[in-house]
Amino acid sequence: AIDPQREPLIFEKLAISLSVVVAVLLCCCACGVSRHFWKSYTAMKVERARSVAERKQRVLTACAEVGQFAFPMYCFSFSTFKMLNRIITYEEARDKHSGSVTVFDQVSQLRDAAETKTTIFVSHQWYASVEPDPDNHHYNIIVRAIEGLSLDRGLDPDHIWLWIDYTCIPQRSLPLQRLSIRSLPAYASGATFFLVVAPSVLGRNRRIFDFQTYSRRGWCRLEQWARISTRGLEDMYFCIGDEFGFTPVSDEAENFVKVMDVFGGEFTDDADRYALVDTVVGLYYLLLQQESTKKLAEHPAMSMFFSKALRDPHKMFPRQYFEDLIEITVLAVRHGEADFDL
């Protein structure tokens, strides 16, 4: 039997023992939880560092590749183009007019050929779904504009080579088509001249296509920006009417300020925006390089492009698509390939 006088002491000792046990268990749990959180925190730091390193490498790769060909640049003879009376496909040019096709595998080849071959990048908006120019509205203006440009600049028409999407991008092979589209900035920036063709045309769907609709297209903006990022407004022209003439872009630069807002442009498929992120990062890098060296800013019209790009980059490069890649790009311009912290 338990002595009634000692019973409280026994319960007190039991309570103390239980308290000690509970305290020990709590300490063990606390240590376990702390160790778990520390491991989780360390893992998060490692993962974040890896993610940052990957994004930095992604930016550096985009900057290095933006001016290179992922697919050779195919150009078509202007002399043959005039005789055909229409814009033909890449496959027809390759199979039936191979002697009228010249191919540049690398940007350096395009530069080296500049003394003997004049290349003209033609930027336009399709006004039909199956083929770009079923009624030859663009074709006729292209021919007249290039003839006028030849007279104005003293060019030999027999040594003029055109790059135009339908004729110079594979139409049947989607993988090759994607590679060629990835190369658009390098094509646009490397050509001797850049020609915008955007007359007012009534499409077969009864919709009007003109300079305004052209200017809203994301792909058209990308082509123009690629040119401006590397060459400024030099040797850029546009034709928006049926008349014989053409106008230097520098004369009406205010009409082209929106070209850098590629992601604010219209795309048939929103997936194209995600596919263009690295290309646009590379172009922004080139623009920042030009701004930092003041190489292009001396041209009065270029100040509009620089101010728009630098004033509100987050509006032009939505974080939904770019995350922090634009901030990394700015640091890449400042530090080059040297290590830098975000």
Short mmCIF file of C-alpha atoms in Angstrom, two decimals:
data_model
loop_
_atom_site.label_atom_id
_atom_site.label_comp_id
_atom_site.label_asym_id
_atom_site.label_seq_id
_atom_site.Cartn_x
_atom_site.Cartn_y
_atom_site.Cartn_z
CA ALA A 1 0.00 0.00 0.00
CA ILE A 2 1.13 3.56 -0.71
CA ASP A 3 1.67 5.81 2.24
CA PRO A 4 -0.93 8.59 1.87
CA GLN A 5 1.63 11.11 3.05
CA ARG A 6 4.11 10.10 0.33
CA GLU A 7 1.54 9.92 -2.49
CA PRO A 8 1.92 13.61 -3.53
CA LEU A 9 5.70 13.19 -3.71
CA ILE A 10 5.36 10.19 -5.98
CA PHE A 11 3.04 12.04 -8.35
CA GLU A 12 5.36 15.03 -8.26
CA LYS A 13 8.33 12.84 -9.23
CA LEU A 14 6.28 11.22 -11.98
CA ALA A 15 5.28 14.63 -13.27
CA ILE A 16 8.89 15.78 -13.24
CA SER A 17 9.99 12.62 -15.04
CA LEU A 18 7.29 13.02 -17.65
CA SER A 19 8.23 16.67 -18.08
CA VAL A 20 11.84 15.71 -18.61
CA VAL A 21 10.85 13.04 -21.12
CA VAL A 22 8.57 15.49 -22.95
CA ALA A 23 11.27 18.15 -22.91
CA VAL A 24 13.80 15.70 -24.32
CA LEU A 25 11.33 14.62 -26.99
CA LEU A 26 10.57 18.24 -27.84
CA CYS A 27 14.27 19.01 -28.07
CA CYS A 28 14.77 16.04 -30.34
CA CYS A 29 11.84 17.11 -32.46
CA ALA A 30 13.10 20.69 -32.54
CA CYS A 31 16.54 19.50 -33.57
CA GLY A 32 15.01 17.27 -36.22
CA VAL A 33 12.80 20.05 -37.53
CA SER A 34 15.69 22.50 -37.47
CA ARG A 35 17.91 20.03 -39.28
CA HIS A 36 15.13 19.45 -41.84
CA PHE A 37 14.63 23.17 -42.40
CA TRP A 38 18.38 23.74 -42.62
CA LYS A 39 18.71 20.99 -45.22
CA SER A 40 15.73 22.41 -47.11
CA TYR A 41 17.18 25.93 -46.91
CA THR A 42 20.58 24.71 -48.09
CA ALA A 43 18.97 22.77 -50.92
CA MET A 44 16.97 25.86 -51.90
CA LYS A 45 20.14 27.96 -51.93
CA VAL A 46 21.92 25.40 -54.08
CA GLU A 47 18.93 25.15 -56.43
CA ARG A 48 18.63 28.93 -56.64
CA ALA A 49 22.34 29.26 -57.38
CA ARG A 50 22.02 26.59 -60.06
CA SER A 51 18.95 28.33 -61.51
CA VAL A 52 20.71 31.71 -61.53
CA ALA A 53 23.77 30.17 -63.18
CA GLU A 54 21.57 28.55 -65.81
CA ARG A 55 19.78 31.82 -66.55
CA LYS A 56 23.07 33.69 -66.77
CA GLN A 57 24.38 31.09 -69.20
CA ARG A 58 21.13 31.30 -71.16
CA VAL A 59 21.57 35.06 -71.55
CA LEU A 60 25.23 34.77 -72.55
CA THR A 61 24.35 32.09 -75.11
CA ALA A 62 21.51 34.20 -76.51
CA CYS A 63 23.83 37.19 -76.81
CA ALA A 64 26.47 35.12 -78.61
CA GLU A 65 24.07 33.43 -81.04
CA VAL A 66 21.77 36.30 -82.02
CA GLY A 67 23.99 37.38 -84.89
CA GLN A 68 24.63 33.89 -86.28
CA PHE A 69 22.84 31.72 -88.83
CA ALA A 70 21.06 28.66 -87.45
CA PHE A 71 20.17 27.90 -91.08
CA PRO A 72 21.98 29.14 -94.22
CA MET A 73 20.73 32.34 -95.80
CA TYR A 74 19.26 31.58 -99.22
CA CYS A 75 18.99 34.53 -101.60
CA PHE A 76 17.31 34.64 -105.00
CA SER A 77 18.51 36.47 -108.10
CA PHE A 78 16.58 39.69 -108.75
CA SER A 79 17.00 39.21 -112.51
CA THR A 80 15.20 35.86 -112.33
CA PHE A 81 12.68 37.22 -109.85
CA LYS A 82 11.64 39.86 -112.42
CA MET A 83 11.12 37.26 -115.14
CA LEU A 84 8.90 34.98 -113.05
CA ASN A 85 6.17 37.58 -112.45
CA ARG A 86 5.33 36.13 -109.03
CA ILE A 87 6.82 35.19 -105.67
CA ILE A 88 7.72 31.49 -105.79
CA THR A 89 8.30 28.99 -102.99
CA TYR A 90 11.65 28.00 -101.55
CA GLU A 91 11.24 24.52 -103.00
CA GLU A 92 10.50 25.80 -106.51
CA ALA A 93 13.48 28.13 -106.36
CA ARG A 94 15.72 25.28 -105.20
CA ASP A 95 14.46 22.64 -107.65
CA LYS A 96 13.73 24.65 -110.80
CA HIS A 97 15.97 27.71 -110.51
CA SER A 98 19.01 26.47 -108.62
CA GLY A 99 21.28 28.60 -110.79
CA SER A 100 19.49 31.68 -109.50
CA VAL A 101 20.05 30.82 -105.84
CA THR A 102 23.07 31.83 -103.80
CA VAL A 103 23.66 30.45 -100.32
CA PHE A 104 25.54 31.99 -97.41
CA ASP A 105 26.37 29.43 -94.72
CA GLN A 106 27.88 31.95 -92.34
CA VAL A 107 27.51 35.64 -91.59
CA SER A 108 31.17 36.14 -92.48
CA GLN A 109 30.49 34.86 -96.02
CA LEU A 110 27.70 37.39 -96.40
CA ARG A 111 30.00 40.21 -95.31
CA ASP A 112 32.79 39.05 -97.61
CA ALA A 113 30.42 38.96 -100.59
CA ALA A 114 29.21 42.53 -100.06
CA GLU A 115 31.67 43.97 -102.59
CA THR A 116 30.30 41.91 -105.47
CA LYS A 117 26.75 41.05 -104.39
CA THR A 118 24.03 43.36 -103.13
CA THR A 119 21.57 41.61 -100.82
CA ILE A 120 18.14 43.04 -100.04
CA PHE A 121 16.01 41.77 -97.17
CA VAL A 122 12.32 42.22 -98.02
CA SER A 123 9.98 42.49 -95.04
CA HIS A 124 6.25 42.24 -95.71
CA GLN A 125 2.98 40.92 -94.29
CA TRP A 126 1.11 38.08 -95.95
CA TYR A 127 -2.42 39.05 -96.97
CA ALA A 128 -3.53 35.46 -97.67
CA SER A 129 -3.12 32.28 -95.66
CA VAL A 130 -1.84 29.78 -98.23
CA GLU A 131 0.56 32.05 -100.11
CA PRO A 132 1.72 35.58 -99.29
CA ASP A 133 0.88 37.51 -102.45
CA PRO A 134 -1.71 35.73 -104.62
CA ASP A 135 -2.60 38.88 -106.58
CA ASN A 136 0.98 40.13 -107.09
CA HIS A 137 0.40 43.42 -105.25
CA HIS A 138 3.63 43.04 -103.28
CA TYR A 139 5.53 41.51 -106.16
CA ASN A 140 4.93 44.50 -108.44
CA ILE A 141 5.95 47.00 -105.77
CA ILE A 142 9.08 45.01 -104.89
CA VAL A 143 10.21 45.05 -108.52
CA ARG A 144 9.55 48.78 -108.96
CA ALA A 145 11.14 49.69 -105.64
CA ILE A 146 14.33 47.74 -106.34
CA GLU A 147 14.57 49.18 -109.85
CA GLY A 148 14.26 52.64 -108.32
CA LEU A 149 16.79 51.83 -105.61
CA SER A 150 19.20 50.57 -108.28
CA LEU A 151 19.00 53.87 -110.12
CA ASP A 152 19.28 55.91 -106.94
CA ARG A 153 22.24 54.02 -105.50
CA GLY A 154 23.97 53.02 -108.74
CA LEU A 155 23.43 49.28 -108.26
CA ASP A 156 23.83 46.63 -110.94
CA PRO A 157 20.48 44.75 -111.11
CA ASP A 158 22.30 41.61 -112.28
CA HIS A 159 24.17 41.49 -108.97
CA ILE A 160 21.19 42.01 -106.68
CA TRP A 161 20.03 39.10 -104.55
CA LEU A 162 16.75 39.07 -102.64
CA TRP A 163 15.82 37.50 -99.36
CA ILE A 164 12.04 37.14 -99.10
CA ASP A 165 10.38 34.70 -96.73
CA TYR A 166 8.28 32.57 -99.09
CA THR A 167 11.19 32.03 -101.49
CA CYS A 168 14.01 31.76 -98.96
CA ILE A 169 12.50 29.87 -96.01
CA PRO A 170 11.68 26.14 -96.39
CA GLN A 171 7.91 25.74 -96.70
CA ARG A 172 7.57 21.95 -96.50
CA SER A 173 10.05 21.00 -93.76
CA LEU A 174 8.93 22.42 -90.41
CA PRO A 175 12.24 21.68 -88.60
CA LEU A 176 14.22 23.53 -91.28
CA GLN A 177 11.61 26.28 -91.31
CA ARG A 178 12.05 26.78 -87.55
CA LEU A 179 15.83 27.01 -87.92
CA SER A 180 15.45 29.57 -90.68
CA ILE A 181 13.00 31.63 -88.62
CA ARG A 182 15.48 31.57 -85.73
CA SER A 183 17.98 33.12 -88.13
CA LEU A 184 15.74 36.04 -89.14
CA PRO A 185 17.61 38.62 -87.03
CA ALA A 186 20.93 37.64 -88.59
CA TYR A 187 19.44 37.71 -92.10
CA ALA A 188 17.85 41.12 -91.53
CA SER A 189 20.93 42.69 -90.00
CA GLY A 190 23.39 41.20 -92.49
CA ALA A 191 21.72 42.21 -95.75
CA THR A 192 22.99 45.26 -97.63
CA PHE A 193 19.54 46.86 -97.70
CA PHE A 194 16.32 46.38 -95.75
CA LEU A 195 13.09 47.03 -97.64
CA VAL A 196 9.65 47.25 -96.00
CA VAL A 197 6.82 46.56 -98.45
CA ALA A 198 3.43 47.44 -96.96
CA PRO A 199 0.97 48.87 -99.51
CA SER A 200 -2.75 49.02 -98.84
CA VAL A 201 -4.20 45.75 -100.13
CA LEU A 202 -7.70 44.30 -99.94
CA GLY A 203 -7.22 40.66 -99.03
CA ARG A 204 -9.42 37.89 -100.33
CA ASN A 205 -11.07 37.74 -96.92
CA ARG A 206 -12.15 41.38 -97.51
CA ARG A 207 -9.75 42.60 -94.83
CA ILE A 208 -7.48 45.59 -95.46
CA PHE A 209 -3.74 45.01 -95.10
CA ASP A 210 -1.54 48.10 -95.01
CA PHE A 211 1.35 49.73 -93.19
CA GLN A 212 -0.66 49.88 -89.96
CA THR A 213 -1.43 46.15 -89.95
CA TYR A 214 2.16 45.41 -90.97
CA SER A 215 3.43 47.51 -88.05
CA ARG A 216 1.32 45.56 -85.57
CA ARG A 217 2.72 42.17 -86.56
CA GLY A 218 5.17 40.82 -83.99
CA TRP A 219 7.32 39.06 -86.60
CA CYS A 220 7.57 42.23 -88.72
CA ARG A 221 8.61 44.22 -85.66
CA LEU A 222 11.27 41.62 -84.87
CA GLU A 223 12.79 41.88 -88.36
CA GLN A 224 12.97 45.67 -88.18
CA TRP A 225 14.40 45.71 -84.68
CA ALA A 226 17.06 43.19 -85.67
CA ARG A 227 18.18 45.57 -88.38
CA ILE A 228 18.07 48.66 -86.16
CA SER A 229 19.91 46.94 -83.28
CA THR A 230 22.96 46.31 -85.44
CA ARG A 231 22.88 48.83 -88.29
CA GLY A 232 20.69 51.65 -87.05
CA LEU A 233 18.50 53.17 -89.76
CA GLU A 234 21.22 52.86 -92.36
CA ASP A 235 20.01 51.61 -95.77
CA MET A 236 16.44 50.95 -94.57
CA TYR A 237 13.61 51.89 -96.92
CA PHE A 238 9.86 51.44 -97.04
CA CYS A 239 7.22 51.43 -99.77
CA ILE A 240 3.61 51.87 -98.72
CA GLY A 241 1.99 52.96 -101.98
CA ASP A 242 1.74 51.94 -105.59
CA GLU A 243 3.96 54.76 -106.73
CA PHE A 244 7.44 54.15 -108.07
CA GLY A 245 9.25 55.74 -105.14
CA PHE A 246 10.55 54.50 -101.81
CA THR A 247 11.31 56.40 -98.62
CA PRO A 248 14.29 56.11 -96.25
CA VAL A 249 13.13 55.00 -92.81
CA SER A 250 15.27 57.73 -91.23
CA ASP A 251 13.02 60.34 -92.86
CA GLU A 252 9.99 59.09 -90.93
CA ALA A 253 11.57 57.30 -87.99
CA GLU A 254 8.65 58.14 -85.70
CA ASN A 255 6.58 55.58 -87.63
CA PHE A 256 8.97 52.83 -86.59
CA VAL A 257 9.43 53.51 -82.87
CA LYS A 258 7.08 50.67 -81.91
CA VAL A 259 9.20 48.04 -83.63
CA MET A 260 11.05 47.26 -80.40
CA ASP A 261 7.81 46.35 -78.66
CA VAL A 262 7.84 42.91 -80.25
CA PHE A 263 5.82 41.30 -77.45
CA GLY A 264 3.18 44.00 -77.76
CA GLY A 265 2.74 43.01 -81.39
CA GLU A 266 0.26 40.55 -82.82
CA PHE A 267 1.06 36.86 -83.14
CA THR A 268 -1.16 34.15 -84.56
CA ASP A 269 0.11 31.77 -81.87
CA ASP A 270 1.10 33.00 -78.40
CA ALA A 271 3.66 30.19 -78.25
CA ASP A 272 5.72 32.25 -80.71
CA ARG A 273 6.33 34.79 -77.95
CA TYR A 274 7.94 32.18 -75.71
CA ALA A 275 10.00 30.92 -78.65
CA LEU A 276 11.30 34.45 -79.28
CA VAL A 277 12.47 35.24 -75.74
CA ASP A 278 16.12 34.32 -76.29
CA THR A 279 16.25 36.11 -79.64
CA VAL A 280 14.84 39.31 -78.15
CA VAL A 281 17.24 39.06 -75.20
CA GLY A 282 20.11 38.91 -77.69
CA LEU A 283 18.78 41.91 -79.63
CA TYR A 284 18.39 43.93 -76.43
CA TYR A 285 21.99 43.06 -75.57
CA LEU A 286 23.12 44.39 -78.96
CA LEU A 287 21.10 47.56 -78.47
CA LEU A 288 22.57 48.16 -75.00
CA GLN A 289 26.05 47.65 -76.42
CA GLN A 290 25.35 50.28 -79.07
CA GLU A 291 23.99 52.63 -76.43
CA SER A 292 26.96 52.11 -74.12
CA THR A 293 29.43 52.92 -76.89
CA LYS A 294 27.22 55.71 -78.32
CA LYS A 295 27.91 54.12 -81.69
CA LEU A 296 24.42 54.63 -83.08
CA ALA A 297 23.01 57.25 -80.75
CA GLU A 298 24.73 60.00 -82.71
CA HIS A 299 22.04 59.65 -85.37
CA PRO A 300 19.19 61.99 -84.29
CA ALA A 301 16.44 59.53 -85.19
CA MET A 302 18.06 56.76 -83.14
CA SER A 303 17.57 58.64 -79.87
CA MET A 304 13.87 57.77 -80.04
CA PHE A 305 14.64 54.07 -80.17
CA PHE A 306 17.12 54.20 -77.31
CA SER A 307 14.89 56.29 -75.06
CA LYS A 308 11.93 53.96 -75.57
CA ALA A 309 13.98 50.84 -74.87
CA LEU A 310 15.68 52.22 -71.78
CA ARG A 311 12.75 54.15 -70.32
CA ASP A 312 10.44 51.24 -69.51
CA PRO A 313 12.04 47.87 -70.31
CA HIS A 314 9.57 45.91 -68.16
CA LYS A 315 6.69 47.04 -70.35
CA MET A 316 8.50 45.95 -73.48
CA PHE A 317 9.76 42.71 -71.94
CA PRO A 318 6.92 41.29 -69.78
CA ARG A 319 8.11 39.25 -66.81
CA GLN A 320 5.53 36.63 -67.78
CA TYR A 321 7.91 35.67 -70.57
CA PHE A 322 11.30 37.06 -69.51
CA GLU A 323 11.37 36.68 -65.70
CA ASP A 324 14.69 38.35 -64.72
CA LEU A 325 16.51 37.75 -68.03
CA ILE A 326 16.49 41.47 -68.89
CA GLU A 327 18.21 42.39 -65.61
CA ILE A 328 20.80 39.69 -66.31
CA THR A 329 21.26 41.09 -69.82
CA VAL A 330 22.02 44.55 -68.42
CA LEU A 331 24.64 43.03 -66.11
CA ALA A 332 26.09 41.04 -69.02
CA VAL A 333 26.66 44.28 -70.93
CA ARG A 334 28.41 45.81 -67.91
CA HIS A 335 30.55 42.82 -67.00
CA GLY A 336 30.84 40.74 -70.16
CA GLU A 337 31.40 37.05 -69.44
CA ALA A 338 32.99 37.83 -66.07
CA ASP A 339 31.18 36.49 -63.03
CA PHE A 340 28.57 38.81 -61.57
CA ASP A 341 25.91 38.64 -58.87
CA LEU A 342 22.23 39.34 -59.31
#
